[in-house]
Amino acid sequence: MKYSNPVVPGFFPDPSVCRVEDTYYLVCSSFNYFPGVPLFESKDLVNWSPIGHVLTRKSQLDLTDSPTNGGIYAPTIRYHQGRFYMVTTNVDHGGNFYVWTDNIYGEWSDPIWVDQDGIDPSFYFEGDTAYFMSNGTDDEGKSGICQCTLDIKTGKKLTPTKCIWQGAGGRYLEGPHLYKVADKYLLVASEGGTEYGHMLVCAKSDQIYGPYENDPDNPILTNRNLGGYQIQGCGHADLVSDLKGNWWFIHLAFRQLDRWQQQHVTGREVYLVPVTFIDGWPKVGHDGTTRAQFETDRIASDVSQSPVPNLTLANSQIGNQWLFLQNPDLANYDLSQLPEQVGLQGTTVTMDAAKDSPTFLGTQQRGIAFTLKTKVQLTAGEAGITAYMTDEQHYDLAVRKTATGFELFRRIRLGEARQEDHLISLPSDTDQLEVTLILTGSPDQYSFTAATQGQTYQLGTATTKYLSSEVAGNFTGVMLGIYAQKSADAASSWANFSQLVYQNQD
């Protein structure tokens, strides 16, 4: 069959995968969004269904004052002796920890903390021994890929931490994973930074603590030299075998807005490439590159890759497809009328806030072309839809109550520049306004449309690239969402959102 990349489009970075019998499970980074660590399952590696999140309680995930580039970094998922483990880093609150569950569809444990620095932690199990590694510093102060053994029940270190590999010579060594393939230990990591120079490297050894021999073909996967190719930034991979014994890498990459426009807004996404071992070394993808399509007989010919589904309040869930910023105050959310509508109570915490949690629900922008549409009922304050990259980079289309009625407007926030324009006054003799808000996206621009009282209004466009990771200087992707907020002197009220639809159009 022929499949297309990305297999999970949108802001789902740092993927990790494991297989249990005939089912694959995938986790990704979530940064300062709540719940944390999205969880997917698949039977065929190309169709992935969201089944929830790993970190669903504040006791597991403290995001107090976590910025957009903070919170949860690269997780690893592993299955050992009937139990799932997910290990990750909360870079703002506590460092490295892991949680476990015996039911992948149920609740996970509270965190078990690991007294080891670094980020991008990973587990490797051999017999009853649990090996923990991260890209950090060992007990003698040597930096690189560092490893120790743990008491898996307590997280206590059983052995000193030892640096086992310092990479293949590239900068920003990160994302380590360890495997055993053909009686050799295979250590895979990334270098070059999670940007255009990103690359996957590996080494192998007869002994788990090394010494490790670098693959003579390093980097084994990179698109850094594919100029004019939309897929870039390949790296941070996890290796998995299928039921037939074939090997695959699940890895991150991103799509530029087009071939020659070197910005991306959909974040780092999930890609799939075949792997073949020759003389013990992995040969990856298409001559060491990732392409938009692969044709393979490894996946059954009757498997069909499904497009990204449209999201509505009826076919999606708050806390699964729709996320909060930082730890939310659930008193500001009325979910009692789902799936017909969701209520948001505005507070003085706005979408510009670097701290605290605004009243917001967002989903990943999964296509470069899309439409987000909703109907809003408002009596006071402000409510709208947003294309949100960070608190300093977002575009809003909103309605607010004024002294004489209501007002439609567009807001652009780009760093220190903040502008509200296309103001349209809507005199009203009632205390409530109902308005349809529409946000559309294309490679070049976002467009803003509103409809109310029998009239349709065009509220301009805004350039896409200014919400890109390259301009924003962060590691996430654009989230598309709804929000409510108010000024300090405004009355408190609820905004009701109905007919909420996200439509992917790639």
Coordinates of C-alpha atoms in Angstrom, one line a residue:
M1 CA 0.0 0.0 0.0
K2 CA 1.0 3.6 -0.3
Y3 CA 0.8 5.8 2.8
S4 CA 1.3 9.5 3.3
N5 CA 3.3 11.4 5.8
P6 CA 2.7 12.8 8.4
V7 CA 0.8 9.9 9.9
V8 CA -0.3 12.2 12.8
P9 CA -0.4 15.7 11.5
G10 CA -0.3 18.8 13.8
F11 CA 1.5 19.7 17.0
F12 CA 2.4 16.2 18.3
P13 CA 6.2 16.4 18.8
D14 CA 8.7 13.9 20.2
P15 CA 6.8 10.7 19.4
S16 CA 7.5 7.5 21.3
V17 CA 5.9 4.2 20.4
C18 CA 5.6 0.6 21.8
R19 CA 3.7 -2.4 20.5
V20 CA 1.7 -4.8 22.7
E21 CA 0.6 -7.9 20.7
D22 CA -1.1 -6.4 17.6
T23 CA -1.6 -2.9 18.9
Y24 CA 0.7 0.1 18.8
Y25 CA 0.6 2.9 21.4
L26 CA 2.0 6.4 20.8
V27 CA 2.7 9.3 23.1
C28 CA 3.9 12.8 22.3
S29 CA 5.1 16.0 24.1
S30 CA 2.5 18.5 25.3
F31 CA 4.5 21.4 26.8
N32 CA 2.1 23.7 28.8
Y33 CA -1.2 22.3 27.6
F34 CA -3.5 20.3 29.9
P35 CA -4.1 17.3 30.1
G36 CA -0.6 16.3 29.2
V37 CA 1.0 13.6 27.0
P38 CA -1.5 12.7 24.3
L39 CA -2.0 9.0 23.8
F40 CA -2.9 7.3 20.5
E41 CA -3.4 3.7 19.4
S42 CA -3.1 2.0 16.0
K43 CA -3.4 -1.5 14.4
D44 CA -1.5 -0.6 11.2
L45 CA 1.0 2.3 12.1
V46 CA -0.7 4.7 9.6
N47 CA -4.1 5.2 11.2
W48 CA -3.9 6.6 14.8
S49 CA -6.8 7.2 17.1
P50 CA -6.6 9.5 20.1
I51 CA -7.6 7.6 23.2
G52 CA -6.9 10.3 25.8
H53 CA -4.0 11.7 27.8
V54 CA -1.6 10.2 30.3
L55 CA -1.4 13.1 32.7
T56 CA -5.0 14.1 33.6
R57 CA -4.6 15.4 37.2
K58 CA -2.8 18.3 38.7
S59 CA -1.1 15.9 41.0
Q60 CA 0.5 14.4 37.9
L61 CA 1.0 17.6 36.0
D62 CA 1.7 20.9 37.7
L63 CA 1.8 23.6 35.0
T64 CA 1.6 26.6 37.3
D65 CA 3.1 29.6 35.5
S66 CA 4.6 27.3 32.8
P67 CA 5.4 29.2 29.6
T68 CA 4.7 27.9 26.1
N69 CA 8.2 26.5 25.9
G70 CA 7.9 24.9 29.4
G71 CA 5.9 22.1 30.9
I72 CA 6.2 18.5 29.5
Y73 CA 9.1 17.6 27.3
A74 CA 9.7 14.4 25.3
P75 CA 8.0 11.3 26.8
T76 CA 8.8 7.6 26.3
I77 CA 6.3 4.8 26.5
R78 CA 7.3 1.3 27.2
Y79 CA 5.5 -2.0 28.2
H80 CA 7.1 -4.4 30.6
Q81 CA 5.7 -7.5 32.4
G82 CA 2.1 -6.4 31.9
R83 CA 2.5 -2.8 32.8
F84 CA 2.8 0.4 30.8
Y85 CA 5.3 3.0 31.8
M86 CA 5.6 6.6 30.6
V87 CA 8.7 8.6 31.5
T88 CA 9.1 12.3 30.8
T89 CA 10.3 15.6 32.2
N90 CA 8.4 18.5 33.7
V91 CA 11.0 21.2 33.1
D92 CA 9.3 23.7 35.4
H93 CA 8.2 21.5 38.3
G94 CA 10.4 18.6 39.5
G95 CA 12.3 17.3 36.5
N96 CA 12.3 13.7 35.4
F97 CA 9.5 11.3 36.5
Y98 CA 7.5 8.4 35.3
V99 CA 3.9 7.1 35.8
W100 CA 2.5 3.6 35.2
T101 CA -0.8 1.9 34.5
D102 CA -2.1 -1.7 34.0
N103 CA -5.0 -0.4 31.9
I104 CA -4.0 1.8 29.0
Y105 CA -7.6 3.1 28.8
G106 CA -7.7 4.0 32.5
E107 CA -6.0 6.2 35.0
W108 CA -2.2 6.4 35.4
S109 CA -0.3 6.6 38.7
D110 CA 0.9 9.7 40.4
P111 CA 4.5 10.6 39.5
I112 CA 7.5 8.6 40.7
W113 CA 10.5 11.0 40.6
V114 CA 14.0 10.2 39.4
D115 CA 17.0 11.9 40.9
Q116 CA 18.8 12.3 37.6
D117 CA 19.2 15.5 35.6
G118 CA 18.7 16.0 31.9
I119 CA 15.7 15.8 29.6
D120 CA 14.3 13.3 27.1
P121 CA 14.4 10.3 29.5
S122 CA 13.9 6.8 28.3
F123 CA 13.5 3.3 29.7
Y124 CA 15.0 0.0 28.6
F125 CA 14.0 -3.2 30.3
E126 CA 16.0 -6.4 30.3
G127 CA 14.7 -9.2 32.5
D128 CA 13.9 -7.7 35.9
T129 CA 16.3 -4.8 35.4
A130 CA 15.1 -1.3 34.5
Y131 CA 17.6 1.0 32.8
F132 CA 17.0 4.7 32.9
M133 CA 18.7 7.1 30.5
S134 CA 18.6 10.8 29.6
N135 CA 20.7 13.4 27.9
G136 CA 22.2 14.9 31.0
T137 CA 25.2 14.6 33.3
D138 CA 26.7 11.6 35.0
D139 CA 27.9 11.3 38.6
E140 CA 31.4 12.4 37.6
G141 CA 30.1 15.5 35.8
K142 CA 30.5 14.1 32.3
S143 CA 27.7 15.2 29.9
G144 CA 26.1 13.1 27.2
I145 CA 23.7 10.1 27.1
C146 CA 23.7 9.0 30.7
Q147 CA 22.4 5.7 32.2
C148 CA 21.7 4.0 35.5
T149 CA 19.5 1.3 36.8
L150 CA 16.4 2.0 39.0
D151 CA 14.2 0.3 41.5
I152 CA 11.1 0.5 39.2
K153 CA 8.8 0.6 42.2
T154 CA 10.3 3.6 43.9
G155 CA 12.4 5.4 41.3
K156 CA 15.5 5.1 43.5
K157 CA 18.8 4.7 41.7
L158 CA 20.4 1.3 42.2
T159 CA 23.7 2.2 40.4
P160 CA 25.7 5.3 39.7
T161 CA 24.8 7.2 36.6
K162 CA 27.4 6.8 33.8
C163 CA 27.8 8.6 30.6
I164 CA 27.7 5.9 27.9
W165 CA 27.9 8.0 24.7
Q166 CA 28.6 11.5 23.6
G167 CA 27.1 11.2 20.1
A168 CA 28.4 11.4 16.6
G169 CA 29.7 14.9 16.7
G170 CA 26.7 17.1 16.1
R171 CA 25.3 19.7 18.4
Y172 CA 22.4 19.3 20.9
L173 CA 22.6 15.5 21.5
E174 CA 19.1 14.5 22.6
G175 CA 16.2 12.0 22.5
P176 CA 18.1 8.8 23.4
H177 CA 16.5 5.3 23.1
L178 CA 18.1 1.9 23.7
Y179 CA 17.2 -1.4 22.0
K180 CA 18.6 -4.8 21.5
V181 CA 18.7 -5.9 17.9
A182 CA 20.4 -9.2 16.8
D183 CA 22.2 -9.5 20.2
K184 CA 23.6 -6.0 20.0
Y185 CA 22.7 -2.9 21.9
L186 CA 21.5 -0.2 19.6
L187 CA 21.5 3.4 20.9
V188 CA 19.6 5.9 18.8
A189 CA 19.6 9.7 19.4
S190 CA 19.2 13.0 17.6
E191 CA 21.6 15.8 16.9
G192 CA 21.6 19.2 15.2
G193 CA 18.8 20.8 17.1
T194 CA 15.1 20.2 16.5
E195 CA 15.1 22.5 13.5
Y196 CA 16.4 22.4 9.9
G197 CA 19.6 20.7 10.8
H198 CA 17.9 17.9 12.8
M199 CA 19.3 14.4 12.2
L200 CA 19.1 10.9 13.6
V201 CA 22.3 9.1 14.7
C202 CA 23.0 5.8 16.2
A203 CA 25.7 3.6 17.7
K204 CA 25.9 -0.1 18.8
S205 CA 27.8 -2.1 21.4
D206 CA 28.2 -5.6 22.8
Q207 CA 27.8 -4.3 26.3
I208 CA 24.9 -2.1 27.6
Y209 CA 27.3 0.5 29.1
G210 CA 29.5 0.5 26.0
P211 CA 31.8 1.4 24.6
Y212 CA 29.5 2.3 21.6
E213 CA 30.7 2.3 18.0
N214 CA 29.2 5.0 15.8
D215 CA 27.3 4.0 12.7
P216 CA 29.7 4.8 9.7
D217 CA 26.7 6.1 7.8
N218 CA 25.6 8.7 10.5
P219 CA 23.4 10.5 10.2
I220 CA 21.1 7.6 9.4
L221 CA 18.1 9.9 8.8
T222 CA 17.9 13.6 7.9
N223 CA 16.3 15.9 5.3
R224 CA 18.7 18.7 6.0
N225 CA 20.1 18.6 2.4
L226 CA 16.8 18.3 0.7
G227 CA 16.5 21.9 -0.4
G228 CA 13.0 22.8 -1.8
Y229 CA 11.4 19.8 0.0
Q230 CA 8.5 20.6 2.2
I231 CA 9.3 18.0 4.9
Q232 CA 12.2 19.2 7.1
G233 CA 13.5 18.8 10.7
C234 CA 13.6 14.9 10.8
G235 CA 14.8 13.4 14.0
H236 CA 13.8 12.3 17.5
A237 CA 12.8 8.8 16.5
D238 CA 11.6 5.6 18.3
L239 CA 12.1 2.1 16.8
V240 CA 9.3 -0.5 16.7
S241 CA 8.8 -3.9 15.1
D242 CA 5.6 -5.2 13.6
L243 CA 4.1 -8.6 13.8
K244 CA 5.9 -9.7 10.7
G245 CA 9.3 -8.8 12.1
N246 CA 9.7 -5.6 10.0
W247 CA 11.2 -2.6 11.6
W248 CA 10.0 1.0 11.5
F249 CA 11.0 4.4 12.9
I250 CA 8.3 6.7 14.2
H251 CA 9.9 10.2 14.2
L252 CA 9.2 13.9 14.2
A253 CA 9.5 16.3 11.4
F254 CA 7.6 19.4 10.2
R255 CA 6.1 20.7 7.0
Q256 CA 7.1 24.1 5.7
L257 CA 4.2 26.3 4.5
D258 CA 5.3 25.4 1.0
R259 CA 8.4 24.1 -0.7
W260 CA 10.3 27.4 -0.5
Q261 CA 8.7 29.2 2.4
Q262 CA 10.9 28.2 5.4
Q263 CA 8.4 28.6 8.2
H264 CA 6.0 26.1 9.8
V265 CA 2.9 26.6 11.9
T266 CA 1.5 23.1 12.4
G267 CA 4.3 22.2 14.8
R268 CA 6.5 19.1 14.8
E269 CA 4.4 16.1 13.6
V270 CA 4.6 12.3 13.6
Y271 CA 6.2 10.6 10.6
L272 CA 6.7 6.9 9.7
V273 CA 9.6 5.4 7.7
P274 CA 10.6 1.8 7.1
V275 CA 13.9 0.4 8.5
T276 CA 16.0 -2.4 7.2
F277 CA 19.0 -3.8 9.1
I278 CA 22.1 -4.5 7.0
D279 CA 25.2 -5.8 8.8
G280 CA 23.6 -4.7 12.1
W281 CA 23.1 -1.1 11.0
P282 CA 19.7 0.5 10.3
K283 CA 19.0 1.7 6.8
V284 CA 16.2 4.2 7.1
G285 CA 13.5 5.6 4.8
H286 CA 14.4 6.6 1.3
D287 CA 18.2 6.6 1.2
G288 CA 18.2 8.1 4.7
T289 CA 15.5 10.7 4.1
T290 CA 11.8 11.0 4.9
R291 CA 9.4 11.5 2.0
A292 CA 5.7 12.6 1.8
Q293 CA 4.7 9.1 0.5
F294 CA 6.1 5.6 0.8
E295 CA 4.9 2.6 -1.1
T296 CA 5.4 -0.6 0.8
D297 CA 4.3 -4.3 0.9
R298 CA 4.9 -4.3 4.7
I299 CA 1.4 -3.0 5.3
A300 CA -1.5 -5.0 3.9
S301 CA -2.9 -3.8 0.6
D302 CA -6.4 -3.6 2.1
V303 CA -5.4 -1.0 4.7
S304 CA -6.7 2.5 3.8
Q305 CA -5.2 5.6 5.4
S306 CA -8.0 7.8 6.7
P307 CA -7.9 11.6 6.5
V308 CA -8.0 13.8 9.6
P309 CA -11.6 13.8 10.7
N310 CA -13.6 17.0 11.1
L311 CA -14.1 17.8 14.8
T312 CA -17.4 18.8 16.4
L313 CA -18.6 18.9 20.0
A314 CA -20.5 15.7 19.2
N315 CA -17.6 13.6 18.0
S316 CA -14.8 14.9 20.2
Q317 CA -14.1 15.4 23.9
I318 CA -13.0 18.2 26.2
G319 CA -9.7 17.0 27.6
N320 CA -8.9 14.8 24.6
Q321 CA -9.1 16.7 21.3
W322 CA -9.8 20.0 23.1
L323 CA -7.1 21.2 25.6
F324 CA -6.6 23.9 28.2
L325 CA -3.6 26.2 28.8
Q326 CA -1.9 25.4 32.0
N327 CA -4.0 24.0 34.9
P328 CA -7.6 25.2 34.3
D329 CA -10.1 26.4 36.8
L330 CA -13.0 24.1 35.7
A331 CA -15.5 26.4 37.5
N332 CA -15.1 28.6 34.4
Y333 CA -16.3 25.9 32.0
D334 CA -19.9 24.7 31.7
L335 CA -19.9 21.3 30.1
S336 CA -23.5 20.4 31.1
Q337 CA -25.0 21.2 27.7
L338 CA -22.6 19.1 25.6
P339 CA -22.7 18.1 22.8
E340 CA -25.0 21.0 21.9
Q341 CA -22.8 23.8 23.4
V342 CA -20.0 24.6 25.8
G343 CA -20.0 27.6 28.1
L344 CA -16.9 29.7 28.9
Q345 CA -16.9 32.3 31.7
G346 CA -14.4 35.0 31.0
T347 CA -11.9 36.2 33.6
T348 CA -9.3 38.9 33.7
V349 CA -6.7 36.3 32.6
T350 CA -6.5 37.1 28.9
M351 CA -4.9 35.3 25.9
D352 CA -2.0 37.7 26.4
A353 CA -1.2 36.3 29.8
A354 CA 2.1 34.6 30.3
K355 CA 1.0 33.2 33.7
D356 CA -2.3 31.7 34.9
S357 CA -4.8 29.9 32.8
P358 CA -7.1 31.8 30.5
T359 CA -10.6 30.4 29.8
F360 CA -9.7 28.7 26.6
L361 CA -10.2 25.4 24.7
G362 CA -7.9 24.6 21.8
T363 CA -7.2 21.9 19.3
Q364 CA -4.1 21.4 17.2
Q365 CA -4.0 23.1 13.7
R366 CA -3.6 19.8 11.8
G367 CA -3.6 21.1 8.3
I368 CA -2.0 24.1 6.6
A369 CA -5.5 24.7 5.1
F370 CA -8.4 24.6 7.5
T371 CA -11.7 26.2 8.6
L372 CA -12.7 26.8 12.3
K373 CA -16.2 27.9 12.8
T374 CA -18.5 28.5 15.8
K375 CA -21.6 30.4 16.9
V376 CA -21.2 32.5 20.0
Q377 CA -23.9 33.9 22.3
L378 CA -22.6 36.8 24.5
T379 CA -24.1 39.1 27.1
A380 CA -21.0 40.8 28.6
G381 CA -17.2 40.7 28.3
E382 CA -15.4 39.3 25.3
A383 CA -15.5 36.0 23.5
G384 CA -14.0 34.7 20.3
I385 CA -11.8 32.3 18.4
T386 CA -8.1 32.4 18.2
A387 CA -5.1 31.1 16.2
Y388 CA -2.7 30.8 19.2
M389 CA 1.0 30.1 19.0
T390 CA 2.1 31.8 22.3
D391 CA 0.8 34.5 24.6
E392 CA 2.9 36.9 22.5
Q393 CA 1.9 35.6 19.1
H394 CA -1.8 35.0 18.3
Y395 CA -4.6 36.3 16.1
D396 CA -8.1 36.7 17.5
L397 CA -11.5 37.2 16.0
A398 CA -13.9 38.4 18.7
V399 CA -17.0 40.1 19.9
R400 CA -17.4 42.2 23.0
K401 CA -20.1 44.1 24.9
T402 CA -19.9 47.9 24.8
A403 CA -21.8 50.7 26.3
T404 CA -24.0 51.1 23.2
G405 CA -24.3 47.4 22.1
F406 CA -21.7 45.0 20.8
E407 CA -18.5 45.3 18.7
L408 CA -16.8 42.9 16.3
F409 CA -13.1 43.2 15.8
R410 CA -9.8 41.5 15.0
R411 CA -6.8 41.5 17.3
I412 CA -3.2 40.9 16.2
R413 CA -0.6 40.3 18.9
L414 CA 3.0 39.9 17.7
G415 CA 5.5 40.4 20.4
E416 CA 5.4 44.0 21.6
A417 CA 3.0 45.0 18.8
R418 CA -0.7 44.8 19.7
Q419 CA -3.4 46.0 17.4
E420 CA -7.2 45.9 17.3
D421 CA -8.8 46.8 13.9
H422 CA -11.7 46.2 11.6
L423 CA -14.0 47.4 14.4
I424 CA -17.7 47.0 13.6
S425 CA -20.3 48.5 15.9
L426 CA -23.5 46.5 16.3
P427 CA -26.1 48.6 18.1
S428 CA -28.5 46.3 19.9
D429 CA -31.6 46.8 21.9
T430 CA -31.2 43.4 23.6
D431 CA -28.8 42.2 26.2
Q432 CA -27.5 39.3 24.1
L433 CA -25.9 39.0 20.7
E434 CA -25.5 35.8 18.6
V435 CA -22.7 35.8 16.0
T436 CA -21.0 33.2 13.8
L437 CA -17.2 33.5 13.8
I438 CA -15.1 31.9 11.0
L439 CA -11.4 31.5 10.8
T440 CA -9.8 30.0 7.7
G441 CA -6.2 29.2 7.0
S442 CA -4.0 28.8 3.9
P443 CA -0.3 28.7 3.4
D444 CA -0.1 32.5 3.2
Q445 CA -2.7 33.9 5.5
Y446 CA -5.4 33.5 8.1
S447 CA -8.8 35.1 7.1
F448 CA -11.4 36.4 9.5
T449 CA -15.2 36.4 8.8
A450 CA -18.2 37.1 11.1
A451 CA -22.0 36.9 10.4
T452 CA -24.8 38.3 12.6
Q453 CA -28.1 40.1 12.2
G454 CA -28.4 39.0 8.6
Q455 CA -25.0 40.5 7.6
T456 CA -21.7 39.0 6.8
Y457 CA -18.5 41.0 7.6
Q458 CA -14.9 40.4 6.3
L459 CA -12.5 41.4 9.0
G460 CA -9.3 41.1 7.0
T461 CA -6.4 38.7 6.8
A462 CA -3.1 38.2 8.7
T463 CA 0.1 36.7 7.5
T464 CA 0.6 33.0 8.4
K465 CA 4.4 33.1 8.9
Y466 CA 4.3 35.4 11.9
L467 CA 2.8 32.6 13.9
S468 CA 5.5 30.2 12.8
S469 CA 8.0 28.5 15.1
E470 CA 10.8 30.3 13.3
V471 CA 9.3 33.7 14.2
A472 CA 7.8 32.8 17.6
G473 CA 11.1 31.1 18.6
N474 CA 9.4 28.2 20.3
F475 CA 8.9 24.4 19.9
T476 CA 5.1 24.1 19.7
G477 CA 2.5 24.6 16.9
V478 CA -0.5 26.7 16.4
M479 CA -3.6 25.8 18.4
L480 CA -7.0 26.8 17.1
G481 CA -9.6 27.5 19.8
I482 CA -12.3 29.4 21.6
Y483 CA -11.9 31.7 24.5
A484 CA -13.6 34.2 26.8
Q485 CA -12.1 37.0 28.8
K486 CA -13.1 40.4 30.4
S487 CA -11.7 43.6 31.6
A488 CA -11.3 44.3 35.3
D489 CA -14.4 46.6 35.3
A490 CA -16.6 44.4 33.1
A491 CA -19.4 42.3 34.4
S492 CA -18.8 38.6 34.7
S493 CA -20.8 36.5 32.3
W494 CA -20.9 33.3 30.3
A495 CA -20.3 33.0 26.6
N496 CA -22.0 30.0 25.0
F497 CA -20.3 28.4 22.0
S498 CA -22.3 26.0 19.7
Q499 CA -21.9 24.5 16.2
L500 CA -18.2 24.3 16.8
V501 CA -16.5 22.7 13.8
Y502 CA -12.8 22.3 12.9
Q503 CA -12.4 21.1 9.3
N504 CA -9.0 20.0 7.9
Q505 CA -8.6 20.9 4.2
D506 CA -5.2 19.7 3.2

